[in-house]
Coordinates of C-alpha atoms in Angstrom, one line a residue:
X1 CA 81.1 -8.3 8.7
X2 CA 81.6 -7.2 5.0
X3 CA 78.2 -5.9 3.9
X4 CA 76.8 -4.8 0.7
X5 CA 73.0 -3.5 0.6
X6 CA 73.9 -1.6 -3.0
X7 CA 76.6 -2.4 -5.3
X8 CA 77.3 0.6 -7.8
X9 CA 79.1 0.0 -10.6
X10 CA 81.1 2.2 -12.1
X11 CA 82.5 1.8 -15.5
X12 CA 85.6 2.0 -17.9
X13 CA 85.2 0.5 -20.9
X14 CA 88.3 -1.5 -22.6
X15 CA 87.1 -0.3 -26.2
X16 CA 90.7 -0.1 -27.8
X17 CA 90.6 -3.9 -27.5
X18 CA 87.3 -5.1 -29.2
X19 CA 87.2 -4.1 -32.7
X20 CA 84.0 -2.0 -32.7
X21 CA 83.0 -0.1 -35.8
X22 CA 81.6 2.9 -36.1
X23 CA 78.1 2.1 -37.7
X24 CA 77.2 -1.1 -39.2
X25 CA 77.2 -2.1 -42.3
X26 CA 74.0 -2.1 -44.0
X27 CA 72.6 0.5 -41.4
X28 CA 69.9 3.2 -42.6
X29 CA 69.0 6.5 -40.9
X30 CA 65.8 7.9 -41.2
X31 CA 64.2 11.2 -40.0
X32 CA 61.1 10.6 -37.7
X33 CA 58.3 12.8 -38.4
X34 CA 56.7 14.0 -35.2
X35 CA 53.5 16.3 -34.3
X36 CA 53.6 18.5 -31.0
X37 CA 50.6 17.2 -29.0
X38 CA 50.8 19.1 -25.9
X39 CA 53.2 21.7 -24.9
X40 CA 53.1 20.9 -20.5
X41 CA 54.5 24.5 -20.0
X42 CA 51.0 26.3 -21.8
X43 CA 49.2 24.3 -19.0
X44 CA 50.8 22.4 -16.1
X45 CA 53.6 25.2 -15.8
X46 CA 51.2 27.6 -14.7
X47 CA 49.0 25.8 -12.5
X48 CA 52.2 24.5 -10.3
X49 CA 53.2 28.2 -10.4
X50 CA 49.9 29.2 -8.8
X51 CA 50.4 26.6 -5.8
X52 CA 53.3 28.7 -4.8
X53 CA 53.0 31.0 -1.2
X54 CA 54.9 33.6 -2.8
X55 CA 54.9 35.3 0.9
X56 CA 57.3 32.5 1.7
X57 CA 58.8 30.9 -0.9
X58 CA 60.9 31.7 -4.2
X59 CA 61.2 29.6 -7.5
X60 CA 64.6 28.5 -7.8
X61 CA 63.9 25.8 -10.6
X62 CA 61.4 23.3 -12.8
X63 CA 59.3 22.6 -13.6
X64 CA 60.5 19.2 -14.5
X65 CA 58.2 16.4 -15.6
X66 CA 57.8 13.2 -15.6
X67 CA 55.4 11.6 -17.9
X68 CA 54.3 7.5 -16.9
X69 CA 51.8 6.4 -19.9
X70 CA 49.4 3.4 -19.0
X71 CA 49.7 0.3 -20.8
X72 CA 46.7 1.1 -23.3
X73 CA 47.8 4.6 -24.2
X74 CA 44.8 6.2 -23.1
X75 CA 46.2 8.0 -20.0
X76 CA 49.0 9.1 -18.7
X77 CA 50.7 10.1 -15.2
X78 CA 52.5 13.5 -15.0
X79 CA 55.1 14.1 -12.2
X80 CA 55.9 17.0 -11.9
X81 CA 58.4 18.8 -9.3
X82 CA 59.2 22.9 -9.1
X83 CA 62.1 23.6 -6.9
X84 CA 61.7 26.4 -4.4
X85 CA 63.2 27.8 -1.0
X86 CA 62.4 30.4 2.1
X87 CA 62.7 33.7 0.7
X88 CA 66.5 35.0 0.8
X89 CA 67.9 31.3 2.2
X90 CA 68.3 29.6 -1.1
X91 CA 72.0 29.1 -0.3
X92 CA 71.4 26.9 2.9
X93 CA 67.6 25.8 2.9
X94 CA 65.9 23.9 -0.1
X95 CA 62.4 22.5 -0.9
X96 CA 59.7 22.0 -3.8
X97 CA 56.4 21.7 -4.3
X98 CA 55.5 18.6 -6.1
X99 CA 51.6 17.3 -8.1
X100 CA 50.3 14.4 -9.7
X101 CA 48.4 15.3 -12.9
X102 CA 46.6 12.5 -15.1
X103 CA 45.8 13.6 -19.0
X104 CA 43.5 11.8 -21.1
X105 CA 45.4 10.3 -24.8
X106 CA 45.7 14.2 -26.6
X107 CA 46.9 15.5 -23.3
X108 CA 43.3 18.3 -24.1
X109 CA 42.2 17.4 -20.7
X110 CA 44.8 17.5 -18.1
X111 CA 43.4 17.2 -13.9
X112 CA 45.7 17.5 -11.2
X113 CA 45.2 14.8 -8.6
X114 CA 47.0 15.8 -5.6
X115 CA 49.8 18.5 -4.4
X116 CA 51.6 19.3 -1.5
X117 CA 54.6 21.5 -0.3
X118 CA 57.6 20.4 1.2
X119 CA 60.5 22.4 3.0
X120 CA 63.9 21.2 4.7
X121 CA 62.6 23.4 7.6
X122 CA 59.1 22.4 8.3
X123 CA 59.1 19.6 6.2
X124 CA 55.8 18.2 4.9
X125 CA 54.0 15.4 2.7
X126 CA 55.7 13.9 -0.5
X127 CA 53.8 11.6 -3.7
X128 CA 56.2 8.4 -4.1
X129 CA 55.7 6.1 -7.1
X130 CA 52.8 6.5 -8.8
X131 CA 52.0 3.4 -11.3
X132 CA 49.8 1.7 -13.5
X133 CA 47.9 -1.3 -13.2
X134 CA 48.4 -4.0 -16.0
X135 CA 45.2 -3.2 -17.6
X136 CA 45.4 0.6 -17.4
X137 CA 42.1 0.7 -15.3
X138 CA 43.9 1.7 -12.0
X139 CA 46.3 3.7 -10.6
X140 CA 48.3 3.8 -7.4
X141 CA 50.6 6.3 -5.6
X142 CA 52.1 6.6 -2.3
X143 CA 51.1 9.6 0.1
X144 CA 54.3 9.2 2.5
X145 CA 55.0 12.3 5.7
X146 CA 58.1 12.7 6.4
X147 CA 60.2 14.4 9.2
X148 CA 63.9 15.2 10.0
X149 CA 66.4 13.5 8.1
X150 CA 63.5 12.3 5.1
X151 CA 62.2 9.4 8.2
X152 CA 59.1 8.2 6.7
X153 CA 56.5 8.8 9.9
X154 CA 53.4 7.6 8.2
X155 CA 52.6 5.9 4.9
X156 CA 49.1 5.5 3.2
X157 CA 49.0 3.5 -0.3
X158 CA 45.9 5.3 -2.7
X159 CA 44.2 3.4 -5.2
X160 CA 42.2 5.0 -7.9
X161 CA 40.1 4.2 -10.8
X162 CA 40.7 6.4 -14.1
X163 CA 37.3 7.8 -13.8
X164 CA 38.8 9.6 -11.0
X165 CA 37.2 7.1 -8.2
X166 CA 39.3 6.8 -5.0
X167 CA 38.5 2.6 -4.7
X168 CA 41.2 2.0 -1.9
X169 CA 42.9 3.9 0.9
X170 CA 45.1 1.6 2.5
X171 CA 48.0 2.2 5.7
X172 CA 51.5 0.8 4.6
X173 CA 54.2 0.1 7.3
X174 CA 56.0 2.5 7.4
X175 CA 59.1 1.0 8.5
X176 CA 59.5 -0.3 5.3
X177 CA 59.8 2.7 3.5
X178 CA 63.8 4.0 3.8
X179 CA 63.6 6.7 1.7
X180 CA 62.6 7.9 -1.7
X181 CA 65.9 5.8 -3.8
X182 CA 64.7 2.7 -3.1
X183 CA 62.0 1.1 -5.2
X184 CA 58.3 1.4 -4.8
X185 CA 57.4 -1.2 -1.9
X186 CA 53.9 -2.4 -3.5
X187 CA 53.7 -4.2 -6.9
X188 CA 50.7 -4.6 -8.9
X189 CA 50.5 -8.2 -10.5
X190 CA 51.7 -8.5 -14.4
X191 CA 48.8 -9.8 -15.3
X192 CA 45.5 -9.3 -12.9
X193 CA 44.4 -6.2 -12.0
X194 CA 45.8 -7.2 -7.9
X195 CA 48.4 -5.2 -6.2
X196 CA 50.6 -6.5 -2.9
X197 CA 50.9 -4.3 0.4
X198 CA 52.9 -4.3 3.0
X199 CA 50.8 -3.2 5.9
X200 CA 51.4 -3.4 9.7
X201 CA 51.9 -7.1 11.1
X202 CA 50.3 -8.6 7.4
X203 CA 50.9 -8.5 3.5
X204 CA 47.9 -8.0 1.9
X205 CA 46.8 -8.8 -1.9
X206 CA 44.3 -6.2 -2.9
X207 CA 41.8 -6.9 -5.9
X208 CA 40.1 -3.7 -6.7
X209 CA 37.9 -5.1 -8.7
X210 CA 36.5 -7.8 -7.0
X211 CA 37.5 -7.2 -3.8
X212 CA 38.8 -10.8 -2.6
X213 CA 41.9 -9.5 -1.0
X214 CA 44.0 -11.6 0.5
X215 CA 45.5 -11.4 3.9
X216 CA 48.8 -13.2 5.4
X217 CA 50.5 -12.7 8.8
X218 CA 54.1 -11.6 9.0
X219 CA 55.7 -11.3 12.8
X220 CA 55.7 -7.5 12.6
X221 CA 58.0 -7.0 15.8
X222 CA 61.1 -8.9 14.2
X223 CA 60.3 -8.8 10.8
X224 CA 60.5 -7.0 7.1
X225 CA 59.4 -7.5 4.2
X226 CA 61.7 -6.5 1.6
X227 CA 62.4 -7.4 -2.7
X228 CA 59.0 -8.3 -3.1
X229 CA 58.2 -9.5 -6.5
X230 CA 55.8 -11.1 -8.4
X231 CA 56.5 -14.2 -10.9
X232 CA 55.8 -13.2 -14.6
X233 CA 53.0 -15.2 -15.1
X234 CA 51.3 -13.7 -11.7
X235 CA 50.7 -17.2 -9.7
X236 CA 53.4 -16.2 -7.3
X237 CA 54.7 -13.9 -5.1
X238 CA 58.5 -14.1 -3.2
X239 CA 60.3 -12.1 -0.8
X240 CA 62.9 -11.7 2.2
X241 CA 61.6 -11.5 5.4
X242 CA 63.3 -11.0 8.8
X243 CA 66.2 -8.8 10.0
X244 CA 69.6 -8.0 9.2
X245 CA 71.7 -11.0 9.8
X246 CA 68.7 -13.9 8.8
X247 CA 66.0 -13.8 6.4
X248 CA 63.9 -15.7 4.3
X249 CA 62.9 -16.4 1.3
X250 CA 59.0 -16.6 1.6
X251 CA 56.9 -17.6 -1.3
X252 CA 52.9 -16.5 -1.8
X253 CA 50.5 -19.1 -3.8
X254 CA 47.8 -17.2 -5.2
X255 CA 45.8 -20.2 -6.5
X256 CA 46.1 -22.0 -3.3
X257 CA 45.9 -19.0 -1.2
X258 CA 49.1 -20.4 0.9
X259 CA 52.6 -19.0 2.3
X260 CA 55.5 -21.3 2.7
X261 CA 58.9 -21.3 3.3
X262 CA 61.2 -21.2 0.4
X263 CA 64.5 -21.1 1.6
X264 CA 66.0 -20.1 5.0
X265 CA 70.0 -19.1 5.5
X266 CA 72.3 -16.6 7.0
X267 CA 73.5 -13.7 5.4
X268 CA 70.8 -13.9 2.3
X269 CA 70.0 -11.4 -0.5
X270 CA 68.1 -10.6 -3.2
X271 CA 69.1 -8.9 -6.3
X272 CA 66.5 -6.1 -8.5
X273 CA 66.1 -9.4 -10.8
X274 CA 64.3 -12.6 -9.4
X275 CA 62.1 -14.0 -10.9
X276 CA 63.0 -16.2 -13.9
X277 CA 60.8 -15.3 -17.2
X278 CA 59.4 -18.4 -16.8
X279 CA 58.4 -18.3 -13.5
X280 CA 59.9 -21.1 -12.5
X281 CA 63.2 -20.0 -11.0
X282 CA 64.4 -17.9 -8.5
X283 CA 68.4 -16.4 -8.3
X284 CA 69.5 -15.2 -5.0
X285 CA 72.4 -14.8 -3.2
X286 CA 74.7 -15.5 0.2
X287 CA 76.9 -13.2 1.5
X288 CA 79.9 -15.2 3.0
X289 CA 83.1 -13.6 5.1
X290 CA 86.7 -14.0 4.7
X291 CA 88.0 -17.3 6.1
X292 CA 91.6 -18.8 6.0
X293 CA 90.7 -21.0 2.9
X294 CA 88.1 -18.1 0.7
X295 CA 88.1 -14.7 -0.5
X296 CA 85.2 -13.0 0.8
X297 CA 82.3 -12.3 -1.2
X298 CA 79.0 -13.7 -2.6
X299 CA 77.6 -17.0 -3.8
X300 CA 74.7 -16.9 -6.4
X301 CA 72.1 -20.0 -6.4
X302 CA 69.1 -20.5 -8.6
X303 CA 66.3 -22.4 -7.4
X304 CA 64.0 -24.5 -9.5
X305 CA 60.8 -24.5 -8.4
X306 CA 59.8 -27.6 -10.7
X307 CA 62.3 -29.9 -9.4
X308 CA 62.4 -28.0 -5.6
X309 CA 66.3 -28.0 -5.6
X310 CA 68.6 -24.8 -5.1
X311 CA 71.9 -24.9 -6.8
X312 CA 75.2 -22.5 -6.7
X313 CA 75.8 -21.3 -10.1
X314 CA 79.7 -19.6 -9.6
X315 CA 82.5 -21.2 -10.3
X316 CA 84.1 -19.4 -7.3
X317 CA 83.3 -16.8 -5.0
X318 CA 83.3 -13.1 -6.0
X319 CA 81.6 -9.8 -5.7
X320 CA 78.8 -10.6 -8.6
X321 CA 75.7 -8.5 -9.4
X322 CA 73.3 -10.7 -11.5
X323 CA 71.7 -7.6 -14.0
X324 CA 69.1 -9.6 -15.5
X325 CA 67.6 -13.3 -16.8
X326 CA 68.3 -14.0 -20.2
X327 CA 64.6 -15.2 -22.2
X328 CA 65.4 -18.3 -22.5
X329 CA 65.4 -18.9 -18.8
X330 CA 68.5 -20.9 -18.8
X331 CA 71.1 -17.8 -18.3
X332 CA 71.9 -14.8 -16.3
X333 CA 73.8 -11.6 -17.2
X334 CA 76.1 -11.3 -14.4
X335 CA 78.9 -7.9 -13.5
X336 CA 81.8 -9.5 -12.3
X337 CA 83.4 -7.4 -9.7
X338 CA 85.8 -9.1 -7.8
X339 CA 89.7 -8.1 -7.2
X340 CA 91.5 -8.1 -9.9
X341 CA 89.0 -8.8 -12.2
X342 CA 85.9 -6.5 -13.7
X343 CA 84.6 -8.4 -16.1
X344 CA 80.9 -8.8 -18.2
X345 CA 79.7 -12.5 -18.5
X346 CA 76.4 -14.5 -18.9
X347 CA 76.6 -17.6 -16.1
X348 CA 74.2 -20.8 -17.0
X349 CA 72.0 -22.0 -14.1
X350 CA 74.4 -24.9 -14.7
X351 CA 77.1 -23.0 -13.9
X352 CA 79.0 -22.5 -17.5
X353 CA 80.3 -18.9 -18.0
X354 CA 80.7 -16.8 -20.1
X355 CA 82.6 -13.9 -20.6
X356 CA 81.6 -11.1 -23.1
X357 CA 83.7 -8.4 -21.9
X358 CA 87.1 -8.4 -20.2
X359 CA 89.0 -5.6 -18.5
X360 CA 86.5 -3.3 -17.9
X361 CA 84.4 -1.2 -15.8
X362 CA 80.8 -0.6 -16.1
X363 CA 78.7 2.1 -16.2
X364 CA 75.1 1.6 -17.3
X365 CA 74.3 -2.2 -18.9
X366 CA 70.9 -3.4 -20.6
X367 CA 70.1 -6.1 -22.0
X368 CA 68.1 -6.3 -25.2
X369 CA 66.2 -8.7 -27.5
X370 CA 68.0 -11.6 -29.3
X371 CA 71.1 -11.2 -26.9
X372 CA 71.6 -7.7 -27.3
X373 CA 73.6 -5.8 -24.6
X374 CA 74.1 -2.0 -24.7
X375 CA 77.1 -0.5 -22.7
X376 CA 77.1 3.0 -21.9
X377 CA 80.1 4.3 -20.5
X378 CA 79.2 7.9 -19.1
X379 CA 82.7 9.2 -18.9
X380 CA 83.5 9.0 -22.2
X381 CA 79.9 9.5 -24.0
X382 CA 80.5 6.2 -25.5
X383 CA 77.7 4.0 -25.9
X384 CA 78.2 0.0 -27.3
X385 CA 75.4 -2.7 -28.5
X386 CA 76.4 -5.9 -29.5
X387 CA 75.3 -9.3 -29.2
X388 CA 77.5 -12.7 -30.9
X389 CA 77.1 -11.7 -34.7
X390 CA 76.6 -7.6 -33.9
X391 CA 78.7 -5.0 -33.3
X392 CA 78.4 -1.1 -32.8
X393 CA 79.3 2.1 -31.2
X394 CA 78.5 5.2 -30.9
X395 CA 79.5 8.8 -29.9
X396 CA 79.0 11.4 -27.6
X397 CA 75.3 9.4 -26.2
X398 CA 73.8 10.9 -22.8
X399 CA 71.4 8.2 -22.2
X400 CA 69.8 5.0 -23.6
X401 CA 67.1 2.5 -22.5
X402 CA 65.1 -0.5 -24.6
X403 CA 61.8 0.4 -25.1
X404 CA 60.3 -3.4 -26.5
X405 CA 63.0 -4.3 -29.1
X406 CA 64.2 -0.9 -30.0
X407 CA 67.1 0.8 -28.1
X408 CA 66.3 4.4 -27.7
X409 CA 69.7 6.9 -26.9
X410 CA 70.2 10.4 -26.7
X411 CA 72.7 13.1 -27.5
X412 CA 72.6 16.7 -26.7
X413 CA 70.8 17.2 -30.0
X414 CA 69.0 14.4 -31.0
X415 CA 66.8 11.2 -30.2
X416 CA 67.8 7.9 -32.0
X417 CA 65.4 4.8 -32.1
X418 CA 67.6 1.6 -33.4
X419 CA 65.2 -1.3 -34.2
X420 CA 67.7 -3.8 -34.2
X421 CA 65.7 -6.0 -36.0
X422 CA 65.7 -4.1 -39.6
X423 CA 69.2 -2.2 -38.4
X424 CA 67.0 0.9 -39.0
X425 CA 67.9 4.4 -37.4
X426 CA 65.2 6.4 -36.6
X427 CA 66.0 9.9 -35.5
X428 CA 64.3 13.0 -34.3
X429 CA 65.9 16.2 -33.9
X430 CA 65.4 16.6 -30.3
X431 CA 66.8 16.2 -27.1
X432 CA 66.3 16.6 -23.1
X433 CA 68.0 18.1 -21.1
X434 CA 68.3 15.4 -19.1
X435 CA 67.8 12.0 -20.4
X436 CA 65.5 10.8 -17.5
X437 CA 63.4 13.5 -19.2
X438 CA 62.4 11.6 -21.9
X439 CA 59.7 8.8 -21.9
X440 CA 58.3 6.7 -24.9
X441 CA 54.9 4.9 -24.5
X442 CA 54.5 1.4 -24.0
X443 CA 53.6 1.0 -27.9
X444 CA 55.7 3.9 -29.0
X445 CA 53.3 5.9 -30.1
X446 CA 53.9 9.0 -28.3
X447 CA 57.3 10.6 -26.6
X448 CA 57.5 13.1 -23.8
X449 CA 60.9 15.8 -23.7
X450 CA 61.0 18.2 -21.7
X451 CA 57.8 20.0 -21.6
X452 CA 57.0 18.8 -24.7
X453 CA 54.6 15.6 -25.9
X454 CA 55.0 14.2 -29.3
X455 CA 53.2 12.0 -31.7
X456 CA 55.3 9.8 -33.3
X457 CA 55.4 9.2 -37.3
X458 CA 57.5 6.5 -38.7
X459 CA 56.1 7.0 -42.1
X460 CA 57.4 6.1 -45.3
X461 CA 59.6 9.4 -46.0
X462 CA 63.3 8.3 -45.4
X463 CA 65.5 11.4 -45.2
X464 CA 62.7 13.9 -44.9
X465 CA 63.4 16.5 -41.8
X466 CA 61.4 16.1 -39.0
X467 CA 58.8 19.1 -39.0
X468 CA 56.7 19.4 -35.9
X469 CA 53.4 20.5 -36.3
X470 CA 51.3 21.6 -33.6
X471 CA 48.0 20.5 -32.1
X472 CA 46.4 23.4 -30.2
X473 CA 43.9 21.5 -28.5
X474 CA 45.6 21.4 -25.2
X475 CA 43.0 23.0 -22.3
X476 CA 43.3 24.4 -18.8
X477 CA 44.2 22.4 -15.8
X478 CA 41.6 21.4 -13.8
X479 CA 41.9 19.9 -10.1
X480 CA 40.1 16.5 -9.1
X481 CA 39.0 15.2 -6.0
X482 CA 39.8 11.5 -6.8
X483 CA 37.5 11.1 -4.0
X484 CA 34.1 12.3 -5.2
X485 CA 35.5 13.8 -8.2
X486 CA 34.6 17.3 -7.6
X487 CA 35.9 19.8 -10.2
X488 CA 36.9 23.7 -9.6
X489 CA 39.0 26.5 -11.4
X490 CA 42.4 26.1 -10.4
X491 CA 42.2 30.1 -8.4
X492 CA 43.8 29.6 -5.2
X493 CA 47.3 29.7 -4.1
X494 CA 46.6 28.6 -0.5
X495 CA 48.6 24.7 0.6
X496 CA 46.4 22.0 0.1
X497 CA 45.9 19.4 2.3
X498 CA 46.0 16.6 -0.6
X499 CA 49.2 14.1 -0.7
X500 CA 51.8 15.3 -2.9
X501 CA 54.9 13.3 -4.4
X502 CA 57.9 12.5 -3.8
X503 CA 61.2 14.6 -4.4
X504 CA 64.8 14.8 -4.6
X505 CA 67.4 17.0 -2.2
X506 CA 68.0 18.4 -5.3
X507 CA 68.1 18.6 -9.1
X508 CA 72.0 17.8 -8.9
X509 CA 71.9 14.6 -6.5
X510 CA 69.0 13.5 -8.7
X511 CA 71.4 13.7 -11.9
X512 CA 74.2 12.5 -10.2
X513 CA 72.1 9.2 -9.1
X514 CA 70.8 8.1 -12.6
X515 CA 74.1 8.5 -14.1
X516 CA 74.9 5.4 -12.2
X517 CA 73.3 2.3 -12.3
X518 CA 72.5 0.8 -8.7
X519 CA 72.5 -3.0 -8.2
X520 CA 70.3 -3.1 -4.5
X521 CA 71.3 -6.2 -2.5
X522 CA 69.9 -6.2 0.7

């Protein structure tokens, strides 16, 4: 059976034949003025440093952080992984040592939340996806130990308030953690502070605040859960459940407090997107094999939940990854893939298509406000927007991502912010080393690189240098119990027995996997 859990997509783009320009006409560049907040190395650095058995273990590399803002601004998360190995077997044996810090809106008061230590040899505990509820109230992180070959052996789900109170401690199912590429396997709702859990034999609906969880059954022995997602507007929850072979689409009322059955076929998948932004519509897919009359590959279908009907989309079958729902609800950006053909095209739920691009192979795609698409092909540095009326490249780009309805990218040198809607430039005259190392808040007020936190200033001084200017008010790491939230001096360099979280093989398989963008069909 042809099988496809992860389509990557790998691009060349055909540039030569669209008539891109250089920078559009009418375009302004600004300088950004930024203020250093925090400088991570003066004060995480060292306290990751200090967790170190330096009787065992030798710093090969890191820190390298990772900083996840809550929605308000007033916290943020700081992942943070230092790369070390047995004394004298760096070439053959690897490991880290991993923490979970929270920081208050200056970054001044920094607490780390949990550690741990992990070795290819003995291996250990990892931290995996730590999040925000939608209110910024809550956070949650998974505490997973793992064995030989990364097998998840146990799983524990922590939930805890931002005054540091643990509020739930909750057993996952383990066997539906693979391993730490896939996506976190709980979901907070978009717009109630509830989260959904997969636990042993039942999915349960956690409301911290409340506490009117819900509970539903699922036939543990036979059965997964996987792609679980909630609708936009929060009312509903879907996902695949069963085995390799059959599943089901299984669909979560939270009003009524019901399961049903949503759809039920061989050979069924979900994509990363599902949920329509209206909430109304579901796209999923059927994996079908070669016969004497069809080329193998998939079929996509939409289904309406207004009008309880399921429709295929495709004009034929092909190998299709469906990136992401337009707005408007009415249209899906689709990566064409089959043989002979690699092409870029937005299919209708009534089944019109589009193409935008021909001839091409793609790397990393977004789609942005008002029918913006970026195209970043990694080989060549080239990065491409463009929607019907909009057209622009440029050069020698590292990494790009929307943040709202600005498109941030990077170069080795410099940050760019292009708010399409003004066809405004901002720029700051810094980079990453990596672009997964940079972060923007969820109201762009603040940007993490490297080590370093800034304030951003988009000011009324066009063509004025960015000058950094320093606040000093960062303090020394302190470590919290989220459990009675006990303070101490950070002193010791003995292992704790907190959760830590998760890591990578290595800092090279790490790079290597963002430069690609992963399509997961399961």
């Amino acid at each position: 059976m042809f099988k496809m859990k992860t389509i990557q997509i790998i691009l060349f783009i055909a540039l030569a034949c669209i008539p891109f320009q250089p920078l559009a006409a009418g375009t302004s560049i600004k300088q950004m003025n930024t203020t250093i907040i925090a400088d991570l190395n003066q004060t995480i650095d060292k306290d990751i440093r200090g967790l170190v058995d330096t009787d065992r273990l030798e710093i090969e590399l890191g820190p390298y952080y990772n900083v996840i803002w809550s929605p308000d601004e007033k916290h943020a998360l700081i992942n943070v992984k230092l790369y070390v190995c047995p004394k004298g077997k760096g070439d053959t044996q690897s490991g880290y040592i991993s923490a979970l810090y929270i920081a208050g809106k200056d970054f001044s008061n920094i607490s780390r939340i949990a550690w741990t230590e992990f070795t290819t040899t003995e291996y250990g505990k990892i931290i995996e996806s730590p999040s925000w509820s939608q209110s910024g109230d809550f956070f949650a992180y998974e505490e997973l130990t793992e064995g030989k070959m990364y097998t998840v052996k146990s799983a524990q789900l922590f939930v805890v308030s931002t005054d540091m109170q643990q509020v739930q401690q909750i057993e996952m199912d383990n066997k539906m953690l693979y391993n730490y590429n896939y996506p976190l396997n709980y979901k907070w709702s978009p717009v109630e502070e509830m989260l959904a859990v997969p636990t042993p034999g039942k999915l349960v609906v956690y409301d911290p605040v409340n506490e009117n969880n819900l509970t539903f059954d699922i036939d543990n022995d036979i059965s997964n859960i996987d792609h679980l997602e909630w609708s936009p507007n929060g009312k509903n929850i879907a996902f695949l459940e069963g085995q390799d072979g059959h599943k089901d689409i299984v669909g979560i009322d939270i009003d009524q407090k019901e399961r049903h059955l949503m759809y039920s076929v061989e050979d069924i998948g979900m994509y990363d997107t599902l949920w329509s932004p209206d909430s109304q519509k579901l796209v999923f897919y059927t994996l079908n094999e070669t016969d004497e009359n069809s080329e193998n590959g998939y079929d996509i279908y939409v289904m309406d939940k207004n009008t309880n009907t399921t429709e295929k989309i495709n004009q034929k079958r092909g190998i299709y990854s469906v990136l992401n729902w337009y707005p408007d609800s009415e249209r899906l950006l689709v990566a064409d893939d089959s043989i002979g053909s690699s092409k870029l095209c937005s299919i209708s739920i009534t089944g019109n298509q589009k193409v935008l691009l021909d001839g091409i192979e793609v790397v990393e795609v977004h789609l942005g406000p008002d029918d913006y698409i970026s195209v970043l092909d990694t080989s060549t540095s080239k990065l491409v927007i463009f929607n019907d009326s909009y057209k622009q490249d440029f050069s020698n780009v590292t990494g790009s991502s929307w943040i709202n309805d600005n498109l941030m990218f990077t170069t080795n040198s410099k940050t760019s912010i292009l708010n399409t809607s003004t066809n405004t430039i901002w720029e700051i005259q810094r980079s990453a080393i990596y672009p997964y190392m940079i972060c923007i808040s969820p109201q762009e007020h603040f940007i993490s690189m490297n080590n370093t936190i800034l304030e951003m200033n988009y000011g009324n001084s066009p063509g004025t240098i960015a000058r950094d200017q320093k606040n000093d008010s960062a303090s020394q790491v302190t470590v919290l119990n989220s459990s009675n939230n006990q303070e101490q001096k950070v002193n010791t360099t003995t292992a704790s027995h907190a959760p830590g979280f998760s890591a990578i093989l290595g800092l090279i398989g790490f790079v290597v996997a963002m430069a690609f963008v992963h399509i997961k069909k399961r």
